[in-house]
XYZ file of C-alpha atoms in Angstrom:
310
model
C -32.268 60.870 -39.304
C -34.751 58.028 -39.790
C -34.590 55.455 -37.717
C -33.290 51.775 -39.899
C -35.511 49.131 -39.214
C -33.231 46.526 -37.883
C -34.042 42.279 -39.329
C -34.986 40.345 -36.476
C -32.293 37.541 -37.242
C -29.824 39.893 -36.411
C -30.910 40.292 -33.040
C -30.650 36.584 -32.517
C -28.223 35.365 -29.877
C -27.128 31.975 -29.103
C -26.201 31.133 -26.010
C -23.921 28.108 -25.959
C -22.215 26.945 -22.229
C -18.511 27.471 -22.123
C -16.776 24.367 -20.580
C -13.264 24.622 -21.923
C -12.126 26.098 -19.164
C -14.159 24.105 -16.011
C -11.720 22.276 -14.125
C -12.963 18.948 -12.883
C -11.061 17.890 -9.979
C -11.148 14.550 -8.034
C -12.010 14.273 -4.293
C -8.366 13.915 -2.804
C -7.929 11.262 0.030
C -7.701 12.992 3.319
C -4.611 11.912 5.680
C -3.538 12.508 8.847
C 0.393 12.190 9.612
C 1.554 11.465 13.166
C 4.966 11.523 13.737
C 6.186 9.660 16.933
C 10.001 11.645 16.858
C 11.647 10.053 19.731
C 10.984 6.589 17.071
C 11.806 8.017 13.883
C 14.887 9.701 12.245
C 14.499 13.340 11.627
C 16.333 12.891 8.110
C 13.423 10.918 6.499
C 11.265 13.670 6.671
C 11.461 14.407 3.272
C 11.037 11.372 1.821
C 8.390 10.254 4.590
C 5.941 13.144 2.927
C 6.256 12.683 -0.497
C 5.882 8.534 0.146
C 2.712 9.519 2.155
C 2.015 12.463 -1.115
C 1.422 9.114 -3.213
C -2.051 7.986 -1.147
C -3.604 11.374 -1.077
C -3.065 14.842 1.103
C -1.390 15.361 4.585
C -3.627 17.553 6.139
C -3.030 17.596 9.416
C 0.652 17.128 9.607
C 2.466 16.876 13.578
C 5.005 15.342 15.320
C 5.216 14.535 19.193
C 7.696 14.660 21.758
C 9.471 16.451 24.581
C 11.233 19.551 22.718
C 12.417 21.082 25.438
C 15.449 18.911 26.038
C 18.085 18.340 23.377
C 17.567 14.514 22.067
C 14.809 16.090 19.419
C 17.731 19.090 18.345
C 17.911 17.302 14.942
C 14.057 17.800 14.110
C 13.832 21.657 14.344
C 14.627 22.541 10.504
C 12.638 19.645 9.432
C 9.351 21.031 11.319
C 10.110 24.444 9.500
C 10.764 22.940 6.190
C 8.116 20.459 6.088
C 5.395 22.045 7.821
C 5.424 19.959 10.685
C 2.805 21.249 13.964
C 5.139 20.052 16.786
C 3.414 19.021 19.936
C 5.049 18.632 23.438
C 4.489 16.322 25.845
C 6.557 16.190 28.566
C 8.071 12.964 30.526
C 6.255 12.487 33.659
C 8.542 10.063 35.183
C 11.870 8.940 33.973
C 12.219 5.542 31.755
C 8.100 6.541 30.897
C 7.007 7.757 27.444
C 4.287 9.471 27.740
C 4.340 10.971 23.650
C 3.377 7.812 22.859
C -0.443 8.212 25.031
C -0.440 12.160 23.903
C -0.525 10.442 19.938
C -3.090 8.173 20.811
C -4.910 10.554 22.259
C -4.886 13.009 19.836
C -5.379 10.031 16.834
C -8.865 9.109 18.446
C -9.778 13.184 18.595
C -8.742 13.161 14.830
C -10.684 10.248 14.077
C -14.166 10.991 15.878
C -14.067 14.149 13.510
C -14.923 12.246 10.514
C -12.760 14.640 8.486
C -9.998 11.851 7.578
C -10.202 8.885 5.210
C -7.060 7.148 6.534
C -3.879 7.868 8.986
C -0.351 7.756 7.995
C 1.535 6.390 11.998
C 5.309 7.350 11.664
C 7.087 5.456 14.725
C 8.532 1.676 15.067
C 6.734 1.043 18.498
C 4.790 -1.771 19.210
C 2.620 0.052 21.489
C 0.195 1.626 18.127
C -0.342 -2.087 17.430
C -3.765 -1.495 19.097
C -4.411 2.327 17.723
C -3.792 1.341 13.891
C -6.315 -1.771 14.434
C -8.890 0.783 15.892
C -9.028 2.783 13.055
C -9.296 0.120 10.590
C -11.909 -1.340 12.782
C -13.645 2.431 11.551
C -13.264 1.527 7.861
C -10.727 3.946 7.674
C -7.114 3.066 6.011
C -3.674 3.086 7.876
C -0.202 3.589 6.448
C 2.430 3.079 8.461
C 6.135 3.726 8.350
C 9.056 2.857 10.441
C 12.658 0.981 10.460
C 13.278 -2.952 10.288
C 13.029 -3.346 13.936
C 9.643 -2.308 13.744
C 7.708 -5.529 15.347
C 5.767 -7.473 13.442
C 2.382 -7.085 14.936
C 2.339 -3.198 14.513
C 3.431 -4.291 10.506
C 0.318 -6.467 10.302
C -2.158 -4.293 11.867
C -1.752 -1.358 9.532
C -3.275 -1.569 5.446
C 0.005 -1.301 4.073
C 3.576 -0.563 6.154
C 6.623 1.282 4.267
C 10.260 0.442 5.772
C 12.050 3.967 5.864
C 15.079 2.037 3.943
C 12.802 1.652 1.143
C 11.951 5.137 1.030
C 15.582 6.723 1.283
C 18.738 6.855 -0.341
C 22.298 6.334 0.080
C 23.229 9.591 -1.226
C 20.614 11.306 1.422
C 21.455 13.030 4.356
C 20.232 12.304 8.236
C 20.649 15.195 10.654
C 21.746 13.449 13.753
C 20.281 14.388 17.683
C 22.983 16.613 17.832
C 22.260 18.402 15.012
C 24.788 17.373 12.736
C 24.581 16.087 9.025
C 25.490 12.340 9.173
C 24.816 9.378 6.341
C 22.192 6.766 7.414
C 23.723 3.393 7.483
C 21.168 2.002 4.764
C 21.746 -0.615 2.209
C 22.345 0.057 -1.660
C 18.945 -1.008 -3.352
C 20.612 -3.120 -5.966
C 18.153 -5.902 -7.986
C 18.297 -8.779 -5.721
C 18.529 -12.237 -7.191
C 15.271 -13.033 -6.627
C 15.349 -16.414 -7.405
C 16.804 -17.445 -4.277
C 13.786 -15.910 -2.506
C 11.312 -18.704 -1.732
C 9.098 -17.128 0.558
C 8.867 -13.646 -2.415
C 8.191 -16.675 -4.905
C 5.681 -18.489 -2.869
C 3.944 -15.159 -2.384
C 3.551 -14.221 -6.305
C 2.547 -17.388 -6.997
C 0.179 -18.156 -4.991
C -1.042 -14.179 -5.773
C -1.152 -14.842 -9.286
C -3.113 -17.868 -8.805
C -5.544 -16.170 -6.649
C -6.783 -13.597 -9.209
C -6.477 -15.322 -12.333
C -9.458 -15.647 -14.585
C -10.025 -19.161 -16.724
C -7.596 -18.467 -18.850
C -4.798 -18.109 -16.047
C -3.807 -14.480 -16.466
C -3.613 -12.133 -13.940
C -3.644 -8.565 -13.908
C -0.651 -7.134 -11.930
C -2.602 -4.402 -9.879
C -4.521 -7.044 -8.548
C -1.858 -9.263 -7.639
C -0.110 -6.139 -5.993
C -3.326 -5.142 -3.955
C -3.907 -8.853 -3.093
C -0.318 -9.541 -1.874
C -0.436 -6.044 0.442
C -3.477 -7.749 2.233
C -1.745 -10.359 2.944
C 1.703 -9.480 3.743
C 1.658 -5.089 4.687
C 5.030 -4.950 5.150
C 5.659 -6.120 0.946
C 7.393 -3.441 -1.169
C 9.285 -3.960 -4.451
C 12.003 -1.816 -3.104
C 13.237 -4.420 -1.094
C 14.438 -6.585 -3.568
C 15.512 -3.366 -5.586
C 13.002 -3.095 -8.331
C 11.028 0.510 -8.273
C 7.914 -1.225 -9.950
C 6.062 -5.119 -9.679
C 6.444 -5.562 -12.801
C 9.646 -5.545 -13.077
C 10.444 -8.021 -10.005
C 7.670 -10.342 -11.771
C 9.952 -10.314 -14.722
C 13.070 -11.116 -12.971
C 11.609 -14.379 -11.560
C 11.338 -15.782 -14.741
C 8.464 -17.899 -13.320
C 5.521 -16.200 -15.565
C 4.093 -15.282 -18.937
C 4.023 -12.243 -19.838
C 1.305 -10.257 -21.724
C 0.823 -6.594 -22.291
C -2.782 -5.357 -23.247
C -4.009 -2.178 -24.675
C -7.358 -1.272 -23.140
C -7.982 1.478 -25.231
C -6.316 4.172 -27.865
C -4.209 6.552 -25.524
C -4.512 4.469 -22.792
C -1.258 2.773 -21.180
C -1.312 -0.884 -21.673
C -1.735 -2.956 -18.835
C -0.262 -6.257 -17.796
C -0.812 -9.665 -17.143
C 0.926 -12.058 -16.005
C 0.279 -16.162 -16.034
C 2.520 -19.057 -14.393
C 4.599 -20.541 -16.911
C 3.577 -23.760 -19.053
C -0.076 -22.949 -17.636
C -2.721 -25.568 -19.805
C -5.764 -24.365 -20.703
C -8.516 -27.743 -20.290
C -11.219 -28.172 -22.165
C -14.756 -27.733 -21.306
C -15.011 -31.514 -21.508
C -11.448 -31.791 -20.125
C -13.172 -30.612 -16.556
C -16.745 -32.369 -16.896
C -14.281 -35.746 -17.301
C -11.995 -34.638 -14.625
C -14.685 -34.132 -12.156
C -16.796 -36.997 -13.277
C -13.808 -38.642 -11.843
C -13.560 -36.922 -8.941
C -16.733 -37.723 -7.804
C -17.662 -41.169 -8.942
C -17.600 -43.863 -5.938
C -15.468 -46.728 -5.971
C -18.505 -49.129 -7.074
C -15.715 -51.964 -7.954
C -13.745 -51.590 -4.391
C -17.419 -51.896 -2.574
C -18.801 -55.226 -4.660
C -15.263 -56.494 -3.860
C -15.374 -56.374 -0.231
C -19.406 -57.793 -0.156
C -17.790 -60.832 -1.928
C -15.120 -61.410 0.472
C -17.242 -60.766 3.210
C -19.824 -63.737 1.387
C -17.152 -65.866 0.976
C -15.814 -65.484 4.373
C -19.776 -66.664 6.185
């Protein structure tokens, strides 16, 4: 049979890339969780990690303390469930803690690795005051959680520090030293009336004010990162309001305006103190013309006294 001569352009093939299906994913945020368990309740486990879930990925994941006695009991399902690497340490001498030198330790190994981008320091202990400002001082980030008692200096040396009462529920479940299931004693997180807060108040304001452009508005992600530098220990919770927004709203003290940056985008808001005037351009070159003139009158006055008196 003869061979058929076959047309060039039906040999042609186009080559075109296939990217439907290329998954682009971010660089996640690499954490390290230490757990200090004789300082920390073995029910917030849950909670602690999906908090800590919200600033990127517990890598390394480990909890210290003496397990072979019986105060720790309450922690063994959580290390199983969770994932938790428990370390021992055992006490040297009694009335000494020595977990609290094996996590220091250990956070300084972790940290001359270069592997982490922040630490998450689970304990209410005054004594990581020092650790959590040593790893800032290496640009890296520290979260830290812990109960109210937690001192104030360990609050203001970490980036930003969650109360576990802000991070649990009512409804959720402790399991005791003993081992057995008992409720935490932790408040209902019912909307405060936070109006009768002065020192929340002062803060947003003076946030607000702080980030505004010339009009006076202020987006609220700024004002949220702005008021965690200045005050770690801030959360919304507190005053029983999941978001910022929402506790911004409930101080009736601002404006509120909700801008679309884009189609499909969410909208984001802005917020501006209330009865906020807008001066004119000539409005400021008066007012600081004002500002800065000399008292010319108040001067020839006192040379004429001073004349009059010789």
């Amino acid at each position: 049979m003869p061979e058929c001569p076959v047309s060039p352009a039906r040999l042609r093939i186009t080559l075109r890339p296939h990217t439907e299906n290329i998954m682009t994913t971010e660089p996640t945020t690499k954490l390290a969780v230490l757990i200090d368990a004789d300082n920390a309740q073995p029910g917030v486990a849950s909670a602690l990690l999906a908090e800590v879930a919200k600033y990127g990925t517990a890598f390394v994941r480990r909890a210290y303390g003496d397990w072979t006695g019986t105060s720790l009991k309450g922690w063994k399902d959580q290390l199983l469930t969770q994932s938790i690497q428990p370390i021992q340490q055992f006490a040297y001498t009694q009335g000494k803690n020595a977990t609290d030198s094996a996590m220091i330790i250990d956070a300084m190994d972790l940290l001359y690795t270069n592997r982490f981008d922040g630490f998450c320091l689970v304990s209410s202990d005054s004594d990581f005051t020092r650790l959590a400002a040593r790893i800032r001082e290496s640009g890296l980030v520290v979260y830290g959680f812990g109960e109210r008692k937690t001192p104030k200096p360990f609050v203001s040396a970490c980036d930003k520090f969650t109360y576990f009462d802000n991070i649990i529920d009512d409804e959720q479940l402790a399991v005791s030293q003993d081992g057995a299931s008992i409720v935490l004693p932790i408040r209902k997180r019912t909307p405060k009336t936070v109006k009768s807060e002065p020192r929340l108040l002062g803060q947003l304001r003076a946030a607000v004010e702080a980030v505004s452009d010339e009009e006076g508005w202020s987006s609220l992600a700024k004002v949220g990162d702005f008021i965690t530098k200045q005050h770690p220990g801030f959360d919304t919770r507190t005053f029983g309001y999941e978001k910022l927004k929402d506790l911004v709203i409930a101080t009736s003290l601002f404006d509120i305006d909700r801008r679309s940056p884009g189609v499909g985008k969410p909208s984001v808001m802005y917020a501006r103190k209330k009865g906020y005037e807008i001066k004119t351009e000539e409005e400021e070159e008066n007012a600081e013309t004002a500002h800065t003139m000399p008292a010319y009158g108040k001067a020839d006055t006192t040379k004429t006294e001073t004349e009059v008196n010789e």
